[in-house]
Short mmCIF file of C-alpha atoms in Angstrom, two decimals:
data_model
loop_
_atom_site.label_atom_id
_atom_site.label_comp_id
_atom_site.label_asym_id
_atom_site.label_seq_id
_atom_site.Cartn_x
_atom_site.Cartn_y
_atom_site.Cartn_z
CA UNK A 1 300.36 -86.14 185.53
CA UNK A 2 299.50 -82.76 186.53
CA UNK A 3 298.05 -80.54 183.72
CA UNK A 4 301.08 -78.20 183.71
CA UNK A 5 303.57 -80.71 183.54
CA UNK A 6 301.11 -82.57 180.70
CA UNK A 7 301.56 -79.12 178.59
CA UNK A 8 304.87 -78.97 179.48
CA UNK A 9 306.03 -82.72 177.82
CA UNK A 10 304.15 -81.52 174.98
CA UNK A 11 305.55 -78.36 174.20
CA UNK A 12 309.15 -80.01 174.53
CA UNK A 13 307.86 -83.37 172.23
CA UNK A 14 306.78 -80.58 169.90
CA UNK A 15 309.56 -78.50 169.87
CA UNK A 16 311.98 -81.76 169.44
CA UNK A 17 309.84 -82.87 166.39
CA UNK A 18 309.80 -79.60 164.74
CA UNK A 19 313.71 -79.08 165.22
CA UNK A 20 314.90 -82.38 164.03
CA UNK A 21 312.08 -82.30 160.96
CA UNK A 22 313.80 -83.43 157.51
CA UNK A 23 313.18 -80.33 155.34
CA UNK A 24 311.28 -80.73 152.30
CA UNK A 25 312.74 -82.09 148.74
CA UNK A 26 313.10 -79.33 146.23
CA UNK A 27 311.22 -81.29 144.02
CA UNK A 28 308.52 -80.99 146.55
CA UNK A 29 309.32 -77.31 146.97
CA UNK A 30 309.83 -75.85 143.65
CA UNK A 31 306.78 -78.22 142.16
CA UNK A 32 304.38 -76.73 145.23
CA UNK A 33 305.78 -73.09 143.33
CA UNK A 34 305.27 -74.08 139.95
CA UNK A 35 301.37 -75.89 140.37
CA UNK A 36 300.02 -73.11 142.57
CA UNK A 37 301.15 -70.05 141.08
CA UNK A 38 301.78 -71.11 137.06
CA UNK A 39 298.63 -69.10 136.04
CA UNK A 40 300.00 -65.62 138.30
CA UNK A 41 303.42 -66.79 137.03
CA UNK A 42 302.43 -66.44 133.09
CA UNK A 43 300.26 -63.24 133.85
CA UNK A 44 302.54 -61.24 135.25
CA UNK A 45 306.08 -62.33 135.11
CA UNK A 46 306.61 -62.99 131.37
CA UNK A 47 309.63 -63.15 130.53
CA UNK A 48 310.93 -64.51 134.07
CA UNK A 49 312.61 -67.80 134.47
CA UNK A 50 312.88 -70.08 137.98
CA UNK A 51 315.45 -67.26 139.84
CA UNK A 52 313.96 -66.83 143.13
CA UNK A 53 315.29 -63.19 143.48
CA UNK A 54 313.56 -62.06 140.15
CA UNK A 55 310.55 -64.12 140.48
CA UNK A 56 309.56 -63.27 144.29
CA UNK A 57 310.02 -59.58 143.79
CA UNK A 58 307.42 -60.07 140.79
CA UNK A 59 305.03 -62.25 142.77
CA UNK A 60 305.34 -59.42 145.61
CA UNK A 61 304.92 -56.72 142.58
CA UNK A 62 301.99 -58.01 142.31
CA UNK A 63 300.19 -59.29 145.36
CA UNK A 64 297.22 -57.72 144.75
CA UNK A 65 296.16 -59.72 141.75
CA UNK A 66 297.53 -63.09 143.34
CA UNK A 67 295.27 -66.15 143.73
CA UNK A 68 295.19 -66.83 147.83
CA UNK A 69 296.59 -70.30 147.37
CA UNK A 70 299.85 -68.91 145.50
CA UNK A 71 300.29 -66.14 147.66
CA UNK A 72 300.17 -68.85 150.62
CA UNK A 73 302.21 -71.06 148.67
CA UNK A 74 305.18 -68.96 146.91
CA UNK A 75 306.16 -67.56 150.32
CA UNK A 76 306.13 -71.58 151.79
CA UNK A 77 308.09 -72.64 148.79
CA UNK A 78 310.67 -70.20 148.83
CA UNK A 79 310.91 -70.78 152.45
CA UNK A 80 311.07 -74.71 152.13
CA UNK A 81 314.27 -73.87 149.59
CA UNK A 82 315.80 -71.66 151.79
CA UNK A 83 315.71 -73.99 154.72
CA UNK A 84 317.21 -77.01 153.08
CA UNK A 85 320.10 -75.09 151.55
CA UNK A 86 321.16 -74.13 155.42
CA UNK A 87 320.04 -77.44 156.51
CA UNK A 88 322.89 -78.81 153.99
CA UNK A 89 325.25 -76.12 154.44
CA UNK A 90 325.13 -76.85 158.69
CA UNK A 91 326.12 -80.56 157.59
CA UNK A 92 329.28 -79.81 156.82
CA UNK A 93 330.34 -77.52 160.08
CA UNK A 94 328.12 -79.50 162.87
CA UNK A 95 329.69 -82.83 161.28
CA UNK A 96 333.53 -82.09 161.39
CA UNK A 97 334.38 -83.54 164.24
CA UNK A 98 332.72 -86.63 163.41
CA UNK A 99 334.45 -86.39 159.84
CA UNK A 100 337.41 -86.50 160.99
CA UNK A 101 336.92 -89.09 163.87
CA UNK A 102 335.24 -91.21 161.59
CA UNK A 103 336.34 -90.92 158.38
CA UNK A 104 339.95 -89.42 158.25
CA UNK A 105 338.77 -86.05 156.96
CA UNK A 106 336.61 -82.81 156.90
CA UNK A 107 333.29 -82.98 154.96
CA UNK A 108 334.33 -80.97 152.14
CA UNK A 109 332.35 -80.16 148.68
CA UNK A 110 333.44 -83.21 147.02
CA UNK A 111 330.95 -85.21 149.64
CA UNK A 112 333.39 -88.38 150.12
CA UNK A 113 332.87 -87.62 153.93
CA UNK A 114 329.93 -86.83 153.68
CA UNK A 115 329.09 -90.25 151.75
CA UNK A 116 331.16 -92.16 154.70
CA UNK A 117 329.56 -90.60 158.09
CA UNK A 118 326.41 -92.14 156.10
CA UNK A 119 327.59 -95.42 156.00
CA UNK A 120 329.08 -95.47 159.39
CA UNK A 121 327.42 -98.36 161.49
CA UNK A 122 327.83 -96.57 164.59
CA UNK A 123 330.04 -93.55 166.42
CA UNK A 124 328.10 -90.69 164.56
CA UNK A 125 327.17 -87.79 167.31
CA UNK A 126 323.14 -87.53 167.59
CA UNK A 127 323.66 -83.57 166.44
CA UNK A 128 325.35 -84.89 163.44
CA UNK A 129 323.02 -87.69 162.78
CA UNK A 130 320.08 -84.79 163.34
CA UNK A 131 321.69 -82.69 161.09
CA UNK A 132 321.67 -85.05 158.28
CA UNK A 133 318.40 -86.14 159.08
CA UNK A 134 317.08 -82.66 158.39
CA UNK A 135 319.43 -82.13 155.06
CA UNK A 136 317.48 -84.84 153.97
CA UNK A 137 320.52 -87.27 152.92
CA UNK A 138 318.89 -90.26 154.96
CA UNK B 1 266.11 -96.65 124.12
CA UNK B 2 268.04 -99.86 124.18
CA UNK B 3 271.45 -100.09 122.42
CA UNK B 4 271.65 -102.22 119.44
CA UNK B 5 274.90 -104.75 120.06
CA UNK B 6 277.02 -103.05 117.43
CA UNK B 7 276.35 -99.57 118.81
CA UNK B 8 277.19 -101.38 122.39
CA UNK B 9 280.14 -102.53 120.53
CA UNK B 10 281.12 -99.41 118.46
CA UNK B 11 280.86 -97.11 121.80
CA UNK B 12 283.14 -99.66 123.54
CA UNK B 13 286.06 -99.35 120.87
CA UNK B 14 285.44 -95.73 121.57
CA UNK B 15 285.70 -96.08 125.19
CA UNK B 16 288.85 -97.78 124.93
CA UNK B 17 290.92 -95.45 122.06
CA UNK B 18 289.47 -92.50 124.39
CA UNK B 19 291.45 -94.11 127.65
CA UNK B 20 294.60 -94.72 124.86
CA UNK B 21 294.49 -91.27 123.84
CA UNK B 22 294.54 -90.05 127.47
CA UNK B 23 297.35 -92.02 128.42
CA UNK B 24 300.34 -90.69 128.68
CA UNK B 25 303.24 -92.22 126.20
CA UNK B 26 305.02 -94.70 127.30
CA UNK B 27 308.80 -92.35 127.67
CA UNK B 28 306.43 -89.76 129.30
CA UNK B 29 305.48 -91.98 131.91
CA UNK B 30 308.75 -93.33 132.37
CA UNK B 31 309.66 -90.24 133.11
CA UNK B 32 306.76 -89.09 135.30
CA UNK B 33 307.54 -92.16 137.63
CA UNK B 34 311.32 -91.53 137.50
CA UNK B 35 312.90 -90.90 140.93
CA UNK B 36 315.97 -88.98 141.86
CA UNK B 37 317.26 -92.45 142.85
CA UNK B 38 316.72 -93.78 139.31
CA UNK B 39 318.81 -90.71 137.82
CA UNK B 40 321.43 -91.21 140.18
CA UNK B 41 321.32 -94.65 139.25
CA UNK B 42 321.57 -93.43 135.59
CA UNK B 43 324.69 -91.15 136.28
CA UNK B 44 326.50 -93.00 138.25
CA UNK B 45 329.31 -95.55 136.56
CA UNK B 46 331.40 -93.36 134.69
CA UNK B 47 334.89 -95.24 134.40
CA UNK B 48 337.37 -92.91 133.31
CA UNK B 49 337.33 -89.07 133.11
CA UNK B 50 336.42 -88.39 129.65
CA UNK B 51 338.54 -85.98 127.21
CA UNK B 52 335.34 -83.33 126.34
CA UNK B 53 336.59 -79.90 126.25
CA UNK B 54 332.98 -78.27 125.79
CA UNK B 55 334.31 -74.81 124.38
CA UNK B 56 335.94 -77.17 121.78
CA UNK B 57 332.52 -79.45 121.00
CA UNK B 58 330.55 -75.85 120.73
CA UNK B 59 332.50 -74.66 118.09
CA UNK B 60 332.52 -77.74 115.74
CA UNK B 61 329.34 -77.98 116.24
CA UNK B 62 328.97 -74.58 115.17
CA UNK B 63 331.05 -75.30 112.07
CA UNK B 64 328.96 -78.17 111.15
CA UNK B 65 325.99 -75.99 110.65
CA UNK B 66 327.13 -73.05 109.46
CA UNK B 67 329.09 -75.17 106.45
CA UNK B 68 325.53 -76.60 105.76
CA UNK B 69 327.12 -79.86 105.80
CA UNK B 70 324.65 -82.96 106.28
CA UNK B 71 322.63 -81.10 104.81
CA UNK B 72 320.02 -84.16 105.02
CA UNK B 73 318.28 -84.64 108.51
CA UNK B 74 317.80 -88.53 108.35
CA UNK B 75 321.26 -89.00 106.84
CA UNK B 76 322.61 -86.51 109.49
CA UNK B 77 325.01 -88.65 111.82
CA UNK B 78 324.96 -87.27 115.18
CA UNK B 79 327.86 -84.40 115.96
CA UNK B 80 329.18 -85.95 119.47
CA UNK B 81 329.36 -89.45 119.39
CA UNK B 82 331.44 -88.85 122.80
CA UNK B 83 329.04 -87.72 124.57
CA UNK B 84 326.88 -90.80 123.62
CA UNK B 85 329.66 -93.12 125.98
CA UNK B 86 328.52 -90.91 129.27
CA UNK B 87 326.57 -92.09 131.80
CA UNK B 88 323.12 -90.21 131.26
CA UNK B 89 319.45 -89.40 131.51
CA UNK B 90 317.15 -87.87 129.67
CA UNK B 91 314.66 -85.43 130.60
CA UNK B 92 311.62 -83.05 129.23
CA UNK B 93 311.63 -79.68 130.56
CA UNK B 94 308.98 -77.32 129.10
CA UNK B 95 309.77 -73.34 127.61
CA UNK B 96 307.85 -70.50 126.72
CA UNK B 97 307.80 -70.80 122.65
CA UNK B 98 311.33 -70.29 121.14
CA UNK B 99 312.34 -69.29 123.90
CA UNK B 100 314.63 -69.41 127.19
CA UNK B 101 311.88 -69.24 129.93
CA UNK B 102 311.47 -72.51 131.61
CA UNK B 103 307.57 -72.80 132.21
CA UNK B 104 306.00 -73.06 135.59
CA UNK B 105 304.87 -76.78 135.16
CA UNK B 106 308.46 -78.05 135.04
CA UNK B 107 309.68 -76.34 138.00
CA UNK B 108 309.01 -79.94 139.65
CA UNK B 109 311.25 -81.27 137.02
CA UNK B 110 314.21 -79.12 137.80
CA UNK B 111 314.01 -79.61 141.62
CA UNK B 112 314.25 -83.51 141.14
CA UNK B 113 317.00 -82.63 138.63
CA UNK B 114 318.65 -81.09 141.91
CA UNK B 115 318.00 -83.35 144.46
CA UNK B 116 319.24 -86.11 142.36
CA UNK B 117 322.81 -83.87 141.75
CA UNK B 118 322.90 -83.26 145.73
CA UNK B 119 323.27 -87.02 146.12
CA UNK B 120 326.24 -87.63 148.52
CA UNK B 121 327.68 -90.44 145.27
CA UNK B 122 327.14 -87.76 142.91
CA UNK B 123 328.65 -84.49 145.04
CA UNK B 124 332.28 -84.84 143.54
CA UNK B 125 331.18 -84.89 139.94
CA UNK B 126 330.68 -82.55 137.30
CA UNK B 127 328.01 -82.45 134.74
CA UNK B 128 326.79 -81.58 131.26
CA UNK B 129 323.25 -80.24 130.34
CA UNK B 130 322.82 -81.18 126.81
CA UNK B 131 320.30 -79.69 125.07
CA UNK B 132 318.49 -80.60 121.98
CA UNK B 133 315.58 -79.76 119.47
CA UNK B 134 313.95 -80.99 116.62
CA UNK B 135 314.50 -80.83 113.11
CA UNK B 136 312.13 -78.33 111.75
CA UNK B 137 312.94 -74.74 110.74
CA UNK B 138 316.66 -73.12 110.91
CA UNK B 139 319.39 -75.29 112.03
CA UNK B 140 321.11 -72.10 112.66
CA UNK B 141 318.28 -70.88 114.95
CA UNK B 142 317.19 -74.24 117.14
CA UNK B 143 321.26 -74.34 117.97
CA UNK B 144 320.80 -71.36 119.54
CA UNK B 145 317.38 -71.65 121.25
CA UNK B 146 319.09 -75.55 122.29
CA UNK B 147 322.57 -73.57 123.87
CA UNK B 148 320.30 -71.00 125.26
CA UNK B 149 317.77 -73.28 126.87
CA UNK B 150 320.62 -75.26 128.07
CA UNK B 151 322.08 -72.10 129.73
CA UNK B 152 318.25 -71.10 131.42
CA UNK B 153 318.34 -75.01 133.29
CA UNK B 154 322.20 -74.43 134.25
CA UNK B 155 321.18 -71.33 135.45
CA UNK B 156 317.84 -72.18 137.49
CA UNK B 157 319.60 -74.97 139.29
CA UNK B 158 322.68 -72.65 140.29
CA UNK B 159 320.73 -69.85 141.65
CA UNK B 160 317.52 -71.59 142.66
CA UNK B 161 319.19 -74.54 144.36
CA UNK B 162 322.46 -73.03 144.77
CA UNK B 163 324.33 -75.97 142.95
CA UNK B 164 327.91 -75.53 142.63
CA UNK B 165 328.43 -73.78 139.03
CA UNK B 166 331.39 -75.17 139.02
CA UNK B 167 329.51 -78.31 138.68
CA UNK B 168 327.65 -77.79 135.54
CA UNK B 169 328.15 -76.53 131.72
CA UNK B 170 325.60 -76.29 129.25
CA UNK B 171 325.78 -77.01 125.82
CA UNK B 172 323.15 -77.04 122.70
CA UNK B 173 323.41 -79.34 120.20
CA UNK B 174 320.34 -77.82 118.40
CA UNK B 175 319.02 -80.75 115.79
CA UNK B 176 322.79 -81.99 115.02
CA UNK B 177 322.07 -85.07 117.84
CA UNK B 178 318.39 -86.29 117.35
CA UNK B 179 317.27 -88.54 120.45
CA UNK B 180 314.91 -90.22 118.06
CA UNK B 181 316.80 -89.70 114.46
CA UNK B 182 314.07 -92.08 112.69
CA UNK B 183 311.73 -89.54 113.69
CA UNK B 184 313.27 -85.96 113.00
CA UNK B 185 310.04 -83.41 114.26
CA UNK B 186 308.63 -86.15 117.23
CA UNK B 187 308.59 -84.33 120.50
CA UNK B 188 311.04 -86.60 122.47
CA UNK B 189 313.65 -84.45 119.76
CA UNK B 190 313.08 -81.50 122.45
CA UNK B 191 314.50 -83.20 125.26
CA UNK B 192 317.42 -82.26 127.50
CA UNK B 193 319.93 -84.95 128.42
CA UNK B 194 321.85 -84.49 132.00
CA UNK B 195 325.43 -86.30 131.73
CA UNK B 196 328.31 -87.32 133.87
CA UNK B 197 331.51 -85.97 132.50
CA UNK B 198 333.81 -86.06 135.08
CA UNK B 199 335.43 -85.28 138.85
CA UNK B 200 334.17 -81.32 140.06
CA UNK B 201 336.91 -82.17 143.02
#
């Protein structure tokens, strides 16, 4: 294999892996938060409970006086949040058709679709199944 | 300097109440090692929709301590009995001191608590945070710090993980519902109970 097409497979394996990554648990997420920036978070938020809005703007207040870990860290948890509400909201849109192929119906809030493209054997679309892969509901 | 056997001996008791004392007890750990599968597990199975109108419960529980009535806390039968027939779980979540500000180290805590409600057999139902203290100082006061606290977890897991508020009430029972009514001031008393109550959709 030549060396450019050698780079090339990788970047595309990479890129693949990376786009059809489950997103992290917010357990995961909001305990990464919690152990890495408790001390900062007592400091100099008193007073502020877990609300993202409130408690980033604090942490960003004051950057200065942050440990290097929890300024790493907050930013990556917020992030990891953030990404696994859109990964569940896309579920619902990029898995219509299959919905209502499938299962009689549009994935609505109630999740009854939702709970039956999971338990379909077969007939899912690989951008649905990829899209519940990275929700996380596998 | 050689150990005498009873010193040998003495030091190994001491060994073994230090590892006792450093273990966790036993509800902690079950909690520690609880999964969002378990809790699903745990809320899953309610049969019919329950009649609980929560405005309703609030205010008799209000009555109840305001009238001073059972007056005794280990004669004190709990204020809710329905809420004892739901399928439910409970859970420690740690505060600043009397008061609403859920502490850093239980921000794990409250993300299980919402991957286990974004469970595709969970996503049509609604649920109650019930939340509880222990019976020491004002009953007056720990129902409002309970209803408050309550509130603060309802309120993390609607704008931190965007959970459907139409999913989730909060109510405060304050020390009218011990968890452990043998044992009025032990810390399980502060727990928070997460409960099926009925269809969201």
């Amino acid at each position: 294999m030549s060396p450019i097409r050698s780079i090339l497979s990788i970047v595309l394996i990479s890129a693949w892996s990376s786009a059809s990554a489950e997103t992290m648990k917010f357990e995961d997420a909001a305990g990464i938060l919690g152990a890495s920036c408790a001390k900062e978070i007592e400091t100099n938020c008193r007073g502020v409970s877990l609300d993202p809005a409130r408690l980033k703007d604090c942490l960003l207040r004051n950057q200065d006086s942050l440990s290097a870990q929890c300024r790493t860290d907050y930013v990556r948890a917020f992030d990891a949040i953030q990404k696994r509400l859109a990964a569940r909201s896309a579920v619902a849109k990029i898995c219509e058709r299959d919905a209502v192929k499938l299962c009689g119906g549009i994935p609505k809030e109630g999740g009854q679709a939702l709970e039956c493209i999971l338990t379909a054997a077969r007939g899912v679309s690989a951008r649905c199944n990829q899209a519940i892969g990275e929700a996380g509901y596998r | 300097m050689r150990l005498g056997k009873q010193s040998r001996l003495g030091m190994g008791l001491f060994i073994v109440l230090l590892i006792g004392a450093m273990a966790p007890s036993s509800s902690a750990r079950a909690q520690a090692s609880a999964t969002p599968e378990d809790w699903v597990k745990q809320l899953a199975g309610l049969d019919a929709a329950p009649d609980i109108e929560v405005a309703a419960l609030r205010q008799q529980v209000l009555e109840r301590v305001k009238s001073k009535a059972d007056g005794v806390t280990l004669q004190r039968p709990p204020v809710a009995t329905q809420l004892l027939k739901l399928p439910r779980f409970a859970v420690e979540i740690k505060f600043d001191e009397d008061s609403a500000v859920i502490r850093p180290e239980s921000y794990r805590t409250l993300g299980r608590i919402a991957d286990t409600l974004y469970d595709p057999a969970l996503l049509a139902y609604k649920f109650l945070i019930v939340g509880h203290t222990v019976a020491a100082g004002r009953r007056e006061s720990n129902l409002t710090l309970s209803q408050k606290r309550a509130d603060a977890i309802r309120g993390a897991l609607v704008t931190a993980f965007k959970i459907s508020p139409k999913r989730l009430q909060g109510i405060g029972l304050g020390e009218e519902q011990l968890l452990d009514a043998a044992h009025p001031t032990a810390p399980i008393n502060q727990q928070f109970e997460v409960a099926t109550v009925g269809k969201a959709f």
